[in-house]
Coordinates of C-alpha atoms and ligand atoms in Angstrom, one line a residue:
M1 CA -0.2 0.1 -0.1
E2 CA 1.1 3.1 -0.8
Y3 CA 0.9 6.3 1.6
E4 CA 0.6 10.1 1.3
T5 CA 2.0 12.3 4.2
V6 CA 0.2 15.7 5.3
I7 CA 1.3 17.8 7.4
G8 CA 0.9 21.5 8.7
L9 CA 3.0 23.3 10.6
E10 CA 2.5 26.2 13.6
V11 CA 4.9 28.4 14.3
H12 CA 4.9 30.4 17.5
A13 CA 8.2 33.5 17.2
Q14 CA 8.4 35.8 19.5
L15 CA 8.0 39.9 17.9
L16 CA 11.3 42.0 18.2
T17 CA 9.1 44.3 20.6
K18 CA 10.7 46.7 23.0
S19 CA 8.4 45.8 25.3
K20 CA 5.2 43.7 26.9
M21 CA 2.1 43.1 24.5
F22 CA -0.1 44.3 27.0
C23 CA 1.7 46.3 29.5
S24 CA 5.3 48.0 29.0
C25 CA 7.4 45.7 31.0
S26 CA 10.4 45.2 28.6
T27 CA 10.8 42.2 26.3
D28 CA 14.8 41.8 27.1
Y29 CA 14.2 39.4 29.2
A30 CA 17.2 36.5 28.5
S31 CA 19.7 37.4 30.7
A32 CA 18.1 39.4 33.0
P33 CA 17.9 38.3 36.6
P34 CA 14.4 35.3 37.4
N35 CA 11.2 37.7 37.8
T36 CA 12.8 41.0 36.9
H37 CA 10.7 42.0 34.3
V38 CA 7.6 41.8 35.7
C39 CA 4.0 44.3 36.1
P40 CA 0.5 43.5 38.0
V41 CA -0.4 43.3 34.6
C42 CA 2.3 39.9 33.4
L43 CA 1.7 38.9 37.1
G44 CA -1.8 38.1 36.1
M45 CA -2.9 40.2 39.4
P46 CA -7.1 40.7 40.0
G47 CA -8.4 44.3 38.8
V48 CA -5.7 45.1 36.4
L49 CA -6.2 45.8 32.8
P50 CA -4.1 45.4 29.7
T51 CA -3.2 47.9 26.8
I52 CA -2.4 46.8 23.2
N53 CA 1.3 47.2 21.7
R54 CA 0.8 48.8 18.3
Q55 CA 3.9 47.9 17.3
A56 CA 3.3 44.4 17.4
I57 CA 0.5 44.5 15.8
E58 CA 2.2 46.3 13.2
Y59 CA 5.0 43.7 13.5
A60 CA 2.2 41.1 13.0
I61 CA 0.5 42.9 9.7
M62 CA 3.8 43.0 8.3
T63 CA 4.4 39.0 8.7
A64 CA 0.4 38.7 7.5
L65 CA 0.9 41.1 4.2
A66 CA 4.7 39.6 3.3
L67 CA 2.3 36.6 3.8
N68 CA -0.1 37.0 1.1
C69 CA -2.5 37.4 3.4
T70 CA -5.8 39.5 3.8
I71 CA -5.8 41.8 7.0
S72 CA -9.6 41.6 8.8
E73 CA -11.1 45.1 9.3
S74 CA -11.5 44.3 12.4
T75 CA -10.5 41.8 15.0
R76 CA -10.5 41.2 18.6
F77 CA -9.0 39.2 21.5
D78 CA -10.4 36.1 23.1
R79 CA -9.1 34.6 26.2
K80 CA -8.3 31.2 26.2
N81 CA -8.8 29.2 29.0
Y82 CA -6.8 26.0 31.0
P83 CA -5.2 25.9 34.1
Y84 CA -1.1 26.2 34.1
P85 CA 2.0 26.5 36.5
D86 CA 3.1 28.7 33.8
L87 CA 0.4 30.8 33.1
M88 CA -0.3 33.3 34.8
K89 CA -4.0 34.4 34.5
G90 CA -5.4 30.9 34.4
Y91 CA -5.5 31.9 30.5
Q92 CA -4.0 33.1 27.8
I93 CA -5.0 36.0 25.7
S94 CA -5.3 35.1 21.9
Q95 CA -7.2 35.2 19.3
Y96 CA -9.5 32.8 18.5
D97 CA -12.5 33.6 15.4
S98 CA -11.9 37.0 14.2
P99 CA -7.5 36.7 13.6
L100 CA -5.7 39.4 12.4
S101 CA -5.1 38.0 9.3
R102 CA -6.6 34.9 7.0
N103 CA -5.5 32.8 3.5
G104 CA -2.1 33.7 2.8
W105 CA 0.6 31.3 1.2
L106 CA 4.4 31.0 0.8
T107 CA 6.5 29.1 -1.6
I108 CA 8.5 26.6 -1.1
E109 CA 11.3 25.2 -3.4
V110 CA 11.6 21.5 -3.8
D111 CA 13.4 19.8 -6.7
G112 CA 13.9 22.6 -8.5
E113 CA 10.0 22.8 -8.8
S114 CA 8.4 25.6 -6.7
R115 CA 5.2 24.9 -4.8
R116 CA 2.7 27.1 -2.7
V117 CA 1.9 26.4 0.9
G118 CA -1.9 27.7 2.2
I119 CA -1.6 29.9 5.4
T120 CA -4.4 29.3 7.8
R121 CA -4.0 33.0 10.0
V122 CA -1.5 35.1 11.2
H123 CA -2.6 36.0 14.7
Q124 CA -1.9 37.7 17.7
E125 CA -1.2 36.1 21.2
E126 CA 1.2 36.4 24.1
D127 CA 3.5 34.8 25.3
V128 CA 3.6 32.2 29.2
A129 CA 6.2 32.3 31.4
K130 CA 8.8 29.6 31.8
L131 CA 9.5 26.7 34.3
W132 CA 12.3 24.9 35.2
H133 CA 12.2 22.2 36.5
R134 CA 14.8 21.0 39.1
T135 CA 16.0 18.0 41.3
D136 CA 18.4 18.8 44.6
P137 CA 20.8 16.2 45.2
S138 CA 18.2 14.2 48.1
G139 CA 15.5 12.8 44.8
E140 CA 13.1 16.2 45.8
S141 CA 12.0 17.5 42.4
Y142 CA 10.6 20.4 42.1
S143 CA 9.6 23.7 39.2
L144 CA 10.6 27.3 39.1
V145 CA 8.8 29.8 37.6
D146 CA 10.2 32.8 35.8
V147 CA 7.7 35.6 34.7
N148 CA 10.0 36.9 32.8
R149 CA 8.5 35.4 29.4
A150 CA 5.2 36.2 30.2
G151 CA 3.1 38.5 27.9
V152 CA 5.9 38.7 25.8
P153 CA 4.0 39.7 22.1
L154 CA 3.9 36.5 20.5
M155 CA 2.8 35.5 17.2
E156 CA 1.1 32.2 15.5
I157 CA 1.1 31.7 11.8
V158 CA -0.6 28.3 11.0
S159 CA -0.3 26.7 7.9
E160 CA -2.7 24.9 6.0
P161 CA -2.6 20.8 6.0
D162 CA -0.2 21.3 2.8
L163 CA 2.7 19.8 3.2
R164 CA 3.9 16.8 1.7
S165 CA 7.0 15.8 3.4
P166 CA 9.8 16.6 6.2
E167 CA 11.9 17.8 3.6
E168 CA 9.0 19.7 2.2
A169 CA 8.4 21.0 5.8
R170 CA 12.1 21.8 6.5
Q171 CA 11.5 24.3 3.3
Y172 CA 8.5 25.7 5.1
L173 CA 10.5 26.7 7.7
I174 CA 13.0 27.9 6.4
K175 CA 11.7 29.9 3.9
L176 CA 9.4 31.7 6.8
R177 CA 12.3 31.9 8.9
S178 CA 14.1 33.9 6.3
I179 CA 11.0 36.3 6.2
L180 CA 10.6 37.1 9.7
Q181 CA 14.0 37.6 9.5
Y182 CA 14.0 39.7 6.8
L183 CA 11.1 41.4 8.3
G184 CA 13.6 42.0 11.2
V185 CA 9.8 41.3 13.2
S186 CA 11.7 37.9 15.6
T187 CA 15.0 36.4 15.7
G188 CA 13.0 33.0 14.7
N189 CA 16.0 31.5 16.5
M190 CA 14.5 28.3 17.3
E191 CA 16.7 27.2 20.1
E192 CA 16.7 29.5 21.6
G193 CA 13.4 29.6 22.1
S194 CA 12.1 32.7 20.1
F195 CA 11.2 30.7 17.3
R196 CA 9.2 27.5 18.1
C197 CA 7.2 24.6 16.0
D198 CA 3.9 22.7 16.4
A199 CA 4.6 19.3 13.6
N200 CA 0.3 17.9 13.3
V201 CA 1.4 14.8 10.4
S202 CA -0.4 12.4 9.4
I203 CA -0.5 9.8 7.0
R204 CA -3.3 8.5 3.8
R205 CA -3.9 6.1 1.4
A206 CA -2.2 7.5 -1.3
G207 CA -5.1 8.8 -3.9
S208 CA -7.2 9.6 -1.0
N209 CA -8.8 13.4 -0.4
E210 CA -10.1 13.1 3.2
F211 CA -7.9 13.8 6.6
Q212 CA -7.1 11.3 8.7
A213 CA -6.4 11.7 12.6
K214 CA -3.2 13.5 13.3
A215 CA -0.6 13.6 15.9
E216 CA 0.5 16.7 17.2
V217 CA 4.6 16.6 17.7
K218 CA 5.5 19.2 20.0
N219 CA 9.5 20.4 21.9
M220 CA 11.3 20.1 18.8
N221 CA 14.1 22.5 19.3
S222 CA 15.9 22.8 15.6
F223 CA 15.1 22.5 12.4
K224 CA 16.4 19.1 12.1
S225 CA 14.3 17.4 15.2
V226 CA 11.2 18.5 13.1
Y227 CA 12.4 16.8 10.6
R228 CA 13.8 13.6 12.1
A229 CA 10.7 14.2 14.5
L230 CA 8.4 13.9 11.3
E231 CA 10.4 11.3 9.7
Y232 CA 9.7 9.1 12.7
E233 CA 5.8 10.2 13.1
V234 CA 5.5 9.3 9.9
E235 CA 7.2 5.5 10.3
R236 CA 5.3 4.8 13.0
Q237 CA 1.7 5.7 12.3
R238 CA 2.9 3.4 8.5
K239 CA 3.2 0.6 11.0
I240 CA 0.1 1.4 13.4
V241 CA -2.2 1.5 9.9
E242 CA -0.2 -2.1 8.5
E243 CA -0.7 -3.7 11.8
G244 CA -4.6 -2.7 11.0
G245 CA -4.6 -0.6 14.1
K246 CA -6.1 2.8 14.3
L247 CA -4.9 6.1 15.1
L248 CA -5.8 8.5 17.7
Q249 CA -5.7 12.7 18.1
E250 CA -2.8 13.2 19.8
T251 CA 0.0 15.5 21.3
R252 CA 3.1 13.7 21.2
G253 CA 6.4 15.1 22.7
W254 CA 9.3 14.4 20.5
V255 CA 12.7 13.3 23.0
E256 CA 15.5 14.2 21.2
D257 CA 17.8 11.9 23.1
K258 CA 16.5 8.9 21.8
G259 CA 14.9 10.1 18.9
I260 CA 11.7 8.5 19.2
T261 CA 7.2 11.1 20.1
V262 CA 5.9 9.9 22.9
S263 CA 2.3 10.5 23.7
Q264 CA 1.5 13.3 26.0
R265 CA -2.1 13.4 26.2
S266 CA -4.7 12.7 23.9
K267 CA -5.9 15.9 22.1
E268 CA -7.6 18.7 23.5
Y269 CA -10.4 20.6 21.4
A270 CA -11.2 24.3 21.1
H271 CA -13.8 23.4 23.6
D272 CA -11.7 22.8 25.8
Y273 CA -10.9 26.0 26.5
R274 CA -14.0 27.5 26.9
Y275 CA -12.9 30.5 24.2
F276 CA -14.4 33.8 24.7
P277 CA -13.8 37.8 23.8
E278 CA -11.4 39.2 26.1
P279 CA -13.2 41.4 27.8
D280 CA -10.9 44.3 28.7
L281 CA -9.8 44.8 24.8
P282 CA -11.9 46.8 23.0
P283 CA -12.4 45.1 19.6
L284 CA -9.2 46.3 17.4
V285 CA -10.3 48.2 13.6
V286 CA -7.4 47.8 12.0
S287 CA -7.8 51.3 9.8
R288 CA -6.7 50.0 5.6
E289 CA -4.4 53.0 6.0
L290 CA -2.0 51.4 8.3
V291 CA -2.5 48.5 6.7
E292 CA -1.1 50.4 2.8
E293 CA 1.5 52.0 5.4
M294 CA 2.6 48.4 6.6
R295 CA 2.8 47.1 3.0
S296 CA 4.8 50.9 2.0
R297 CA 7.1 49.8 4.3
L298 CA 7.9 46.0 3.7
P299 CA 11.4 45.3 2.3
E300 CA 12.4 43.5 -1.1
L301 CA 11.3 40.0 -0.2
P302 CA 13.5 36.6 -0.3
D303 CA 12.3 34.8 -3.2
A304 CA 12.4 38.3 -5.3
R305 CA 15.4 38.8 -4.4
R306 CA 16.8 35.6 -5.3
D307 CA 15.2 36.5 -9.0
R308 CA 16.9 39.3 -8.6
F309 CA 20.7 38.4 -7.6
V310 CA 19.7 35.0 -11.0
S311 CA 19.0 38.3 -13.3
Q312 CA 21.5 41.4 -12.3
Y313 CA 24.6 39.3 -11.4
G314 CA 24.1 36.1 -13.1
L315 CA 24.5 33.9 -9.9
S316 CA 23.4 30.2 -10.8
W317 CA 19.2 29.6 -8.8
Y318 CA 21.3 28.0 -6.2
D319 CA 24.2 29.9 -5.6
A320 CA 21.2 32.8 -5.2
N321 CA 18.8 31.1 -3.0
L322 CA 21.6 30.5 -0.2
L323 CA 23.0 33.7 -0.4
T324 CA 19.4 35.6 0.0
T325 CA 18.2 33.0 2.9
S326 CA 19.8 35.3 5.4
R327 CA 19.3 38.2 5.1
A328 CA 22.8 39.3 6.6
Q329 CA 24.5 37.1 4.2
A330 CA 22.7 39.4 1.4
D331 CA 23.5 42.6 2.4
Y332 CA 27.4 41.5 2.6
F333 CA 27.7 39.8 -0.5
E334 CA 25.6 43.1 -1.8
S335 CA 28.2 45.2 0.3
C336 CA 31.1 43.8 -1.3
L337 CA 29.7 44.2 -4.9
K338 CA 30.1 47.8 -4.1
L339 CA 33.4 48.0 -3.0
F340 CA 35.5 46.7 -6.3
P341 CA 36.0 49.9 -8.8
E342 CA 32.9 50.8 -11.2
D343 CA 35.2 49.5 -14.9
S344 CA 35.3 46.0 -13.4
D345 CA 32.8 42.7 -14.8
L346 CA 30.0 42.9 -12.3
K347 CA 29.6 39.1 -13.0
R348 CA 32.7 38.2 -12.6
N349 CA 32.7 40.2 -9.0
A350 CA 29.8 38.5 -8.0
K351 CA 31.0 35.4 -9.2
T352 CA 34.2 35.1 -7.0
V353 CA 32.4 37.1 -3.6
A354 CA 29.4 34.3 -4.3
N355 CA 32.1 31.6 -4.4
W356 CA 33.9 33.1 -1.3
L357 CA 31.4 33.5 1.3
L358 CA 29.5 30.2 -0.1
G359 CA 33.0 27.6 0.7
E360 CA 35.5 29.3 2.8
F361 CA 33.5 32.3 5.3
A362 CA 30.4 29.1 5.4
R363 CA 33.6 26.9 6.4
L364 CA 34.3 28.9 9.7
F365 CA 31.1 29.5 10.1
N366 CA 30.1 25.9 10.3
V367 CA 33.4 24.6 12.1
T368 CA 33.1 28.5 14.4
G369 CA 29.7 28.5 15.3
T370 CA 29.4 32.0 14.4
E371 CA 27.3 34.0 12.0
I372 CA 28.1 36.7 9.2
D373 CA 26.9 39.2 11.9
D374 CA 30.0 38.1 14.2
S375 CA 32.2 37.7 11.1
K376 CA 35.7 39.9 11.9
V377 CA 35.8 40.4 7.9
K378 CA 34.2 43.0 7.1
P379 CA 33.2 43.4 3.0
Q380 CA 35.7 46.4 2.4
H381 CA 38.6 43.5 4.4
L382 CA 37.2 40.7 1.8
V383 CA 38.0 42.9 -1.4
E384 CA 41.4 43.7 -0.7
M385 CA 42.4 40.0 -0.2
L386 CA 40.5 39.2 -3.8
H387 CA 42.1 42.0 -5.5
L388 CA 45.3 40.7 -4.1
I389 CA 44.5 37.2 -5.3
E390 CA 43.7 39.5 -9.4
E391 CA 46.9 41.3 -9.0
G392 CA 49.1 38.6 -8.5
T393 CA 50.6 38.7 -5.3
L394 CA 48.1 36.1 -3.4
S395 CA 47.5 32.5 -5.0
T396 CA 44.1 31.4 -4.4
K397 CA 46.3 28.9 -2.9
M398 CA 47.3 31.5 -0.6
A399 CA 44.6 33.3 -0.2
K400 CA 42.8 30.6 1.9
S401 CA 44.9 30.0 4.4
V402 CA 45.5 34.2 4.7
F403 CA 41.7 34.2 4.6
E404 CA 41.3 31.9 8.0
E405 CA 43.8 34.1 9.9
M406 CA 41.3 37.2 9.0
F407 CA 38.2 35.1 9.7
H408 CA 40.2 34.0 13.5
T409 CA 42.1 37.4 13.9
G410 CA 40.7 40.6 11.9
K411 CA 44.2 41.1 10.6
R412 CA 43.6 43.0 7.2
A413 CA 45.3 40.4 4.1
A414 CA 48.2 42.8 3.8
E415 CA 49.5 42.9 6.3
I416 CA 49.6 39.5 6.4
V417 CA 51.5 39.0 3.8
K418 CA 53.9 40.9 5.4
Q419 CA 54.3 39.9 8.7
K420 CA 54.2 36.3 7.0
G421 CA 56.7 37.8 4.4
L422 CA 54.2 35.5 1.7
T423 CA 54.3 36.9 -1.2
Q424 CA 53.8 34.3 -5.2
I425 CA 56.5 33.5 -6.7
S426 CA 55.8 35.5 -9.6
A427 CA 58.9 36.1 -10.7
A428 CA 60.2 34.2 -13.8
P429 CA 64.1 33.7 -13.1
E430 CA 62.6 32.2 -9.1
L431 CA 60.7 30.3 -10.7
E432 CA 62.6 28.8 -13.0
A433 CA 64.9 26.5 -10.9
I434 CA 62.6 24.7 -9.8
V435 CA 60.8 24.3 -12.9
D436 CA 64.0 22.8 -14.6
R437 CA 64.5 20.7 -12.2
V438 CA 60.8 19.4 -11.6
V439 CA 60.9 18.3 -15.9
L440 CA 64.5 16.9 -14.7
E441 CA 63.3 14.4 -12.1
N442 CA 60.0 13.7 -14.2
A443 CA 61.5 12.2 -17.5
Q444 CA 58.3 9.7 -17.8
A445 CA 55.7 13.3 -17.5
V446 CA 57.5 14.6 -20.1
A447 CA 57.4 11.9 -21.8
D448 CA 53.9 11.2 -21.9
Y449 CA 53.3 15.3 -22.2
K450 CA 55.4 15.1 -25.2
Q451 CA 52.4 12.1 -26.2
G452 CA 49.5 14.9 -26.0
K453 CA 49.0 13.9 -22.1
E454 CA 47.6 16.6 -21.0
Q455 CA 47.5 15.6 -17.8
A456 CA 51.3 14.8 -17.8
L457 CA 51.8 18.7 -17.6
K458 CA 49.1 19.5 -15.2
F459 CA 50.9 16.8 -12.8
M460 CA 54.0 18.7 -13.5
V461 CA 52.3 22.3 -12.4
G462 CA 51.0 20.3 -9.1
Q463 CA 55.2 19.3 -8.8
V464 CA 55.9 23.1 -8.8
M465 CA 53.8 24.2 -6.8
N466 CA 54.6 21.8 -4.0
A467 CA 58.1 22.6 -4.1
T468 CA 57.6 26.3 -3.4
K469 CA 54.7 25.2 -1.5
G470 CA 52.4 27.1 -3.2
Q471 CA 53.4 30.3 -3.4
A472 CA 54.1 29.6 -6.8
N473 CA 51.3 31.7 -9.6
P474 CA 50.1 28.3 -11.7
Q475 CA 49.6 30.5 -14.3
V476 CA 53.0 31.5 -14.8
V477 CA 54.1 28.4 -14.4
N478 CA 51.9 26.7 -16.9
E479 CA 53.9 29.0 -19.0
L480 CA 57.2 28.0 -17.6
L481 CA 56.2 24.3 -18.2
K482 CA 54.8 24.8 -22.1
N483 CA 57.2 26.6 -22.9
K484 CA 60.6 24.7 -21.4
L485 CA 58.7 21.7 -23.3
G486 CA 58.2 23.3 -26.3
E487 CA 55.3 21.3 -28.2
G488 CA 57.4 18.4 -29.2
Q489 CA 60.6 19.5 -28.7
P490 CA 63.6 17.5 -27.1
V491 CA 64.7 19.4 -23.9
Ligands
ADP1 P1 -6.8 21.9 15.2 O1 -8.3 21.4 15.8 O2 -5.9 20.9 16.4 O3 -6.4 23.4 16.4 P2 -6.8 23.4 13.0 O4 -8.0 22.8 11.8 O5 -6.6 24.5 13.9 O6 -6.5 21.6 14.1 O7 -5.4 22.6 12.9 C1 -4.0 22.9 13.5 C2 -3.2 22.3 12.4 O8 -3.1 21.2 11.3 C3 -3.1 23.1 11.5 O9 -1.6 23.6 10.8 C4 -3.3 22.6 9.9 O10 -2.6 22.5 8.3 C5 -2.8 21.1 11.0 N1 -3.9 19.9 10.2 C6 -5.0 19.9 10.2 N2 -5.4 18.1 9.9 C7 -4.3 18.1 10.0 C8 -4.3 16.4 9.0 N3 -5.1 15.9 8.8 N4 -3.0 15.9 9.0 C9 -2.4 16.5 9.3 N5 -2.2 18.7 9.2 C10 -3.5 18.7 9.6
ZN2 ZN1 4.3 43.4 32.9
MG3 MG1 -6.1 25.0 15.6

């Protein structure tokens, strides 16, 4: 039997506002001592009144517009009631049947094809407190509550059940995070919990249009975990169905170190939450002027920027896509291009900078766990180094080691070259002696070359490069060797 996977994602993103959603406490709690960014409103004291954070609403509108949603003329907040120690008021202010926006989409690319994924809604709510579960040395366990996070603006983005594989889910998350980062509305950092994803997944007979009972999987804290959890869950469900079992609607938790999902509870339904309109807040009328103002503030978004990189700079779709996924990286790339002489070849410069960003840069970011924002190598420094390659002072090979030092120390290329006495040996007299020696020591290669084997020439170039510890200019070596060996002339 063939099965089809059905996935819909619910993403919660903390918004980068200065203050909380319904009070003026600071949202900047990451390094603050516990329970220092609190007030009667976010502590859930009786008799206090919430006020709506305008900036949060503006950010949510911008997001909804970027996701092609329709913005409601009038929207309302509702109380979602449930008892839990992280919920100070005993309810969360959220939005139920009158969300800020609906009916959008974003585009993902999988296997070279682009596909639209429906966005059901983008709505606004508030974060809950953070619980710290502890066990003391005697074995007694307890929980601590940090209310700093309670009331931080949280935007919820719900997708349609349009995703058909864990890979599509991953691409959706990458694209969504990229859009939020371009808008500057959220850090999109999943490890820090400012971007969280609940993944709903079910399977059905291939060709069927019916939806089957889904599992909602929680607790993943990286894109990779979402992918793994979905793969695991699809396989688990398939086994149950094949053994004739019945799947239940349930909430499951991902256990990272075991690589499995475990049942947490049977699914709760909307009626379990006793939703009702928030009586302390008036309906929110969203003027069309505000919507248009927000629309005019939208920056160029990742898809548009990728397509422009292809047409304007002649990059491949693949490279352009990688470069534009991170706004910071795309900005860096374009800053570099502005630093080249005006009469130089734009497309060639673009290809060179892209190669360094996606090659050595990416490798070192990976190794050091840093990002382009942390980079000590500024666009100016990279372009200076490329200039040293261009003028022949550095071979590409030397440039790699110079770059690595620039990356770690922040020193400029010229300084490193001077300190280490590095300069490419391109002056012919110095090289000629080495070339002569290589020719003498490699009679077989010389003979092969004379019989037309190009490979033999490459081999000898390699030998010269080794002998100079990479400090020779390979093009010059090539020329020298060819001159020396002539076309079929005895040496
Ligand atoms: P719930 O009643 O659980 O809140 P919703 O209809 O609001 O369900 O959908 C929540 C999320 O689950 C959405 O992202 C939606 O796309 C997804 N979803 C709904 N039905 C299914 C299904 N059968 N399989 C997979 N995902 C689903
Ligand atoms: Zn507060
Ligand atoms: Mg729902």
